[in-house]
Short mmCIF file of N, CA and C in Angstrom, two decimals:
data_model
loop_
_atom_site.label_atom_id
_atom_site.label_comp_id
_atom_site.label_asym_id
_atom_site.label_seq_id
_atom_site.Cartn_x
_atom_site.Cartn_y
_atom_site.Cartn_z
N MET A 1 -14.85 -17.81 2.22
CA MET A 1 -13.43 -17.53 2.10
C MET A 1 -12.89 -17.17 3.48
N PRO A 2 -11.76 -17.75 3.89
CA PRO A 2 -11.19 -17.41 5.19
C PRO A 2 -10.73 -15.96 5.21
N SER A 3 -11.03 -15.29 6.31
CA SER A 3 -10.68 -13.87 6.38
C SER A 3 -9.21 -13.66 6.69
N SER A 4 -8.50 -14.70 7.12
CA SER A 4 -7.10 -14.52 7.48
C SER A 4 -6.18 -14.46 6.26
N ALA A 5 -6.63 -14.95 5.12
CA ALA A 5 -5.79 -14.94 3.92
C ALA A 5 -6.33 -13.90 2.94
N PRO A 6 -5.57 -12.84 2.68
CA PRO A 6 -6.05 -11.82 1.75
C PRO A 6 -6.05 -12.33 0.32
N ARG A 7 -7.03 -11.85 -0.45
CA ARG A 7 -7.04 -12.14 -1.88
C ARG A 7 -6.14 -11.13 -2.55
N GLN A 8 -5.44 -11.54 -3.57
CA GLN A 8 -4.53 -10.64 -4.27
C GLN A 8 -5.05 -10.37 -5.67
N SER A 9 -4.75 -9.19 -6.16
CA SER A 9 -5.10 -8.88 -7.54
C SER A 9 -3.97 -8.08 -8.16
N THR A 10 -3.96 -8.09 -9.46
CA THR A 10 -2.97 -7.27 -10.16
C THR A 10 -3.56 -5.89 -10.35
N PRO A 11 -2.72 -4.87 -10.51
CA PRO A 11 -3.24 -3.53 -10.69
C PRO A 11 -4.02 -3.40 -11.99
N THR A 12 -5.11 -2.68 -11.93
CA THR A 12 -5.90 -2.46 -13.13
C THR A 12 -5.42 -1.21 -13.83
N LEU A 13 -5.80 -1.08 -15.09
CA LEU A 13 -5.46 0.12 -15.84
C LEU A 13 -6.05 1.34 -15.16
N TRP A 14 -7.29 1.22 -14.65
CA TRP A 14 -7.93 2.34 -13.96
C TRP A 14 -7.12 2.76 -12.75
N ALA A 15 -6.66 1.80 -11.95
CA ALA A 15 -5.89 2.13 -10.74
C ALA A 15 -4.59 2.84 -11.09
N ARG A 16 -3.92 2.38 -12.13
CA ARG A 16 -2.67 3.04 -12.52
C ARG A 16 -2.93 4.44 -13.07
N LYS A 17 -3.97 4.57 -13.90
CA LYS A 17 -4.27 5.86 -14.52
C LYS A 17 -4.68 6.88 -13.46
N ASN A 18 -5.47 6.45 -12.49
CA ASN A 18 -5.99 7.37 -11.48
C ASN A 18 -5.15 7.41 -10.22
N LYS A 19 -4.06 6.66 -10.20
CA LYS A 19 -3.09 6.70 -9.11
C LYS A 19 -3.77 6.56 -7.74
N THR A 20 -4.56 5.50 -7.59
CA THR A 20 -5.29 5.32 -6.35
C THR A 20 -4.37 5.13 -5.16
N SER A 21 -3.12 4.80 -5.40
CA SER A 21 -2.22 4.56 -4.27
C SER A 21 -1.37 5.78 -3.94
N GLN A 22 -1.64 6.91 -4.52
CA GLN A 22 -0.83 8.09 -4.26
C GLN A 22 -1.36 8.85 -3.05
N PRO A 23 -0.50 9.61 -2.38
CA PRO A 23 -0.93 10.38 -1.22
C PRO A 23 -2.05 11.34 -1.58
N GLY A 24 -2.96 11.53 -0.63
CA GLY A 24 -4.04 12.49 -0.83
C GLY A 24 -5.28 11.90 -1.47
N CYS A 25 -5.32 10.60 -1.69
CA CYS A 25 -6.49 9.96 -2.29
C CYS A 25 -7.29 9.25 -1.22
N GLY A 26 -8.23 9.92 -0.62
CA GLY A 26 -9.12 9.27 0.32
C GLY A 26 -8.77 9.44 1.77
N GLY A 27 -7.61 9.91 2.12
CA GLY A 27 -7.29 10.16 3.52
C GLY A 27 -6.96 8.93 4.33
N ARG A 28 -6.87 7.76 3.72
CA ARG A 28 -6.56 6.54 4.47
C ARG A 28 -5.15 6.06 4.18
N GLY A 29 -4.32 6.88 3.56
CA GLY A 29 -3.00 6.44 3.14
C GLY A 29 -1.90 6.73 4.14
N LYS A 30 -0.86 5.91 4.08
CA LYS A 30 0.36 6.13 4.86
C LYS A 30 1.52 6.12 3.87
N HIS A 31 2.32 7.17 3.90
CA HIS A 31 3.43 7.30 2.98
C HIS A 31 4.73 7.27 3.77
N LEU A 32 5.62 6.33 3.42
CA LEU A 32 6.89 6.17 4.11
C LEU A 32 8.03 6.35 3.11
N THR A 33 9.15 6.83 3.60
CA THR A 33 10.33 6.96 2.74
C THR A 33 11.56 6.46 3.48
N LYS A 34 12.56 6.09 2.70
CA LYS A 34 13.85 5.66 3.25
C LYS A 34 14.92 6.17 2.30
N SER A 35 15.82 6.99 2.82
CA SER A 35 16.91 7.53 2.00
C SER A 35 18.24 7.30 2.67
N GLU A 36 19.17 6.74 1.92
CA GLU A 36 20.55 6.57 2.35
C GLU A 36 21.42 7.04 1.18
N PRO A 37 21.76 8.34 1.15
CA PRO A 37 22.50 8.90 0.01
C PRO A 37 23.83 8.19 -0.27
N ASP A 38 24.53 7.76 0.77
CA ASP A 38 25.81 7.08 0.56
C ASP A 38 25.65 5.78 -0.22
N ALA A 39 24.50 5.13 -0.06
CA ALA A 39 24.22 3.88 -0.76
C ALA A 39 23.38 4.12 -2.02
N ASN A 40 23.11 5.39 -2.35
CA ASN A 40 22.27 5.76 -3.49
C ASN A 40 20.89 5.09 -3.38
N MET A 41 20.35 5.07 -2.16
CA MET A 41 19.06 4.44 -1.90
C MET A 41 18.04 5.53 -1.55
N HIS A 42 17.00 5.62 -2.37
CA HIS A 42 15.93 6.60 -2.16
C HIS A 42 14.62 5.89 -2.49
N ARG A 43 13.96 5.36 -1.46
CA ARG A 43 12.79 4.51 -1.67
C ARG A 43 11.54 5.13 -1.05
N PHE A 44 10.39 4.72 -1.58
CA PHE A 44 9.12 5.08 -0.96
C PHE A 44 8.27 3.83 -0.81
N TYR A 45 7.33 3.89 0.12
CA TYR A 45 6.38 2.80 0.34
C TYR A 45 5.08 3.46 0.76
N HIS A 46 4.03 3.28 -0.01
CA HIS A 46 2.74 3.89 0.29
C HIS A 46 1.69 2.81 0.44
N MET A 47 0.85 2.95 1.47
CA MET A 47 -0.24 2.01 1.73
C MET A 47 -1.53 2.79 1.86
N GLN A 48 -2.58 2.27 1.24
CA GLN A 48 -3.88 2.94 1.32
C GLN A 48 -4.98 1.90 1.36
N ILE A 49 -5.98 2.15 2.18
CA ILE A 49 -7.15 1.27 2.27
C ILE A 49 -8.25 1.85 1.40
N VAL A 50 -8.81 0.99 0.53
CA VAL A 50 -9.86 1.43 -0.39
C VAL A 50 -11.04 0.46 -0.30
N PRO A 51 -12.27 0.97 -0.42
CA PRO A 51 -13.43 0.08 -0.44
C PRO A 51 -13.56 -0.62 -1.78
N GLY A 52 -14.04 -1.86 -1.74
CA GLY A 52 -14.29 -2.60 -2.96
C GLY A 52 -15.74 -2.45 -3.39
N LEU A 53 -16.08 -3.02 -4.50
CA LEU A 53 -17.45 -2.92 -5.02
C LEU A 53 -18.42 -3.87 -4.34
N PHE A 54 -17.91 -4.89 -3.66
CA PHE A 54 -18.77 -5.93 -3.12
C PHE A 54 -18.72 -6.00 -1.60
N GLY A 55 -18.44 -4.87 -0.95
CA GLY A 55 -18.40 -4.83 0.51
C GLY A 55 -17.06 -5.25 1.09
N ASP A 56 -16.09 -5.53 0.24
CA ASP A 56 -14.77 -5.91 0.73
C ASP A 56 -13.88 -4.67 0.77
N TRP A 57 -12.67 -4.83 1.29
CA TRP A 57 -11.74 -3.72 1.45
C TRP A 57 -10.38 -4.11 0.89
N GLY A 58 -9.76 -3.19 0.19
CA GLY A 58 -8.45 -3.44 -0.39
C GLY A 58 -7.36 -2.66 0.30
N LEU A 59 -6.21 -3.29 0.45
CA LEU A 59 -5.01 -2.61 0.92
C LEU A 59 -4.11 -2.46 -0.31
N VAL A 60 -4.04 -1.24 -0.83
CA VAL A 60 -3.24 -0.95 -2.02
C VAL A 60 -1.86 -0.54 -1.56
N ARG A 61 -0.85 -1.21 -2.09
CA ARG A 61 0.54 -0.89 -1.75
C ARG A 61 1.27 -0.47 -3.01
N ASN A 62 2.05 0.59 -2.88
CA ASN A 62 2.85 1.10 -3.99
C ASN A 62 4.24 1.36 -3.44
N TRP A 63 5.28 0.79 -4.09
CA TRP A 63 6.63 0.95 -3.58
C TRP A 63 7.62 1.02 -4.73
N GLY A 64 8.76 1.65 -4.44
CA GLY A 64 9.81 1.73 -5.45
C GLY A 64 10.77 2.86 -5.15
N ARG A 65 11.53 3.24 -6.16
CA ARG A 65 12.49 4.34 -6.03
C ARG A 65 11.74 5.66 -6.13
N ILE A 66 12.10 6.61 -5.28
CA ILE A 66 11.48 7.93 -5.32
C ILE A 66 11.69 8.52 -6.71
N GLY A 67 10.63 9.01 -7.30
CA GLY A 67 10.67 9.56 -8.65
C GLY A 67 10.16 8.61 -9.71
N SER A 68 10.00 7.32 -9.34
CA SER A 68 9.46 6.34 -10.28
C SER A 68 8.01 6.04 -9.92
N SER A 69 7.31 5.35 -10.81
CA SER A 69 5.93 4.96 -10.50
C SER A 69 5.90 3.75 -9.59
N GLY A 70 6.96 2.96 -9.55
CA GLY A 70 7.07 1.84 -8.64
C GLY A 70 6.18 0.66 -8.99
N GLN A 71 6.08 -0.25 -8.04
CA GLN A 71 5.26 -1.45 -8.16
C GLN A 71 3.94 -1.20 -7.45
N LEU A 72 2.89 -1.91 -7.87
CA LEU A 72 1.56 -1.74 -7.29
C LEU A 72 0.97 -3.11 -7.00
N ARG A 73 0.40 -3.26 -5.81
CA ARG A 73 -0.22 -4.53 -5.42
C ARG A 73 -1.43 -4.23 -4.55
N THR A 74 -2.50 -5.00 -4.73
CA THR A 74 -3.69 -4.87 -3.91
C THR A 74 -4.02 -6.21 -3.28
N ASP A 75 -4.21 -6.20 -1.95
CA ASP A 75 -4.69 -7.38 -1.23
C ASP A 75 -6.09 -7.06 -0.74
N TRP A 76 -7.02 -8.01 -0.89
CA TRP A 76 -8.42 -7.78 -0.53
C TRP A 76 -8.76 -8.48 0.78
N PHE A 77 -9.57 -7.81 1.62
CA PHE A 77 -9.97 -8.32 2.92
C PHE A 77 -11.49 -8.21 3.06
N ASP A 78 -12.05 -9.04 3.93
CA ASP A 78 -13.49 -9.03 4.14
C ASP A 78 -13.98 -7.81 4.89
N THR A 79 -13.17 -7.28 5.81
CA THR A 79 -13.59 -6.12 6.60
C THR A 79 -12.53 -5.03 6.57
N GLU A 80 -12.96 -3.81 6.86
CA GLU A 80 -12.03 -2.69 6.93
C GLU A 80 -11.04 -2.88 8.08
N ALA A 81 -11.52 -3.47 9.19
CA ALA A 81 -10.64 -3.70 10.34
C ALA A 81 -9.49 -4.64 9.98
N GLU A 82 -9.76 -5.68 9.21
CA GLU A 82 -8.70 -6.60 8.78
C GLU A 82 -7.69 -5.87 7.90
N ALA A 83 -8.17 -5.02 7.01
CA ALA A 83 -7.27 -4.25 6.14
C ALA A 83 -6.41 -3.30 6.96
N LYS A 84 -7.02 -2.66 7.97
CA LYS A 84 -6.26 -1.74 8.83
C LYS A 84 -5.21 -2.49 9.63
N ASP A 85 -5.56 -3.68 10.12
CA ASP A 85 -4.58 -4.49 10.87
C ASP A 85 -3.39 -4.86 9.98
N ALA A 86 -3.67 -5.26 8.75
CA ALA A 86 -2.60 -5.62 7.82
C ALA A 86 -1.73 -4.40 7.51
N ARG A 87 -2.37 -3.24 7.33
CA ARG A 87 -1.60 -2.01 7.07
C ARG A 87 -0.71 -1.67 8.26
N HIS A 88 -1.23 -1.84 9.47
CA HIS A 88 -0.44 -1.55 10.67
C HIS A 88 0.76 -2.49 10.77
N GLU A 89 0.55 -3.77 10.51
CA GLU A 89 1.65 -4.74 10.55
C GLU A 89 2.73 -4.38 9.53
N LEU A 90 2.33 -4.02 8.33
CA LEU A 90 3.30 -3.62 7.30
C LEU A 90 4.03 -2.34 7.70
N HIS A 91 3.30 -1.40 8.29
CA HIS A 91 3.91 -0.15 8.72
C HIS A 91 4.98 -0.43 9.78
N MET A 92 4.69 -1.28 10.73
CA MET A 92 5.67 -1.61 11.78
C MET A 92 6.88 -2.33 11.18
N GLU A 93 6.63 -3.23 10.24
CA GLU A 93 7.73 -3.96 9.58
C GLU A 93 8.64 -2.99 8.82
N LYS A 94 8.05 -2.05 8.12
CA LYS A 94 8.85 -1.08 7.36
C LYS A 94 9.59 -0.14 8.31
N ALA A 95 8.99 0.23 9.43
CA ALA A 95 9.66 1.09 10.40
C ALA A 95 10.90 0.41 10.96
N LYS A 96 10.82 -0.90 11.18
CA LYS A 96 11.99 -1.65 11.66
C LYS A 96 13.12 -1.63 10.64
N ARG A 97 12.77 -1.48 9.36
CA ARG A 97 13.78 -1.47 8.29
C ARG A 97 14.26 -0.06 7.95
N GLY A 98 13.83 0.92 8.75
CA GLY A 98 14.35 2.27 8.57
C GLY A 98 13.48 3.24 7.79
N TYR A 99 12.27 2.81 7.41
CA TYR A 99 11.36 3.73 6.73
C TYR A 99 10.75 4.68 7.74
N GLU A 100 10.58 5.93 7.34
CA GLU A 100 9.97 6.94 8.23
C GLU A 100 8.74 7.51 7.58
#
């Protein structure tokens, strides 16, 4: 499998129940927020790197309105370095859009 294209999966019941994408789970997470009260916009974006069962690494992303459970997506990578690079790229992209 080419390492440049991440594999995608849908969130599992276990991941939703155990909130693997929430802050404080594993120490590899980045939590960003964007609030514009005049536009009634209060968003969050959380990214976390998690190990897989077969030596792969997942980048778990959770986003939505603050106070909601939001959307959940996991992209799988062959190495932890690839997952970290993808997380960094997403972090920079979100920073350009006003997330802090």
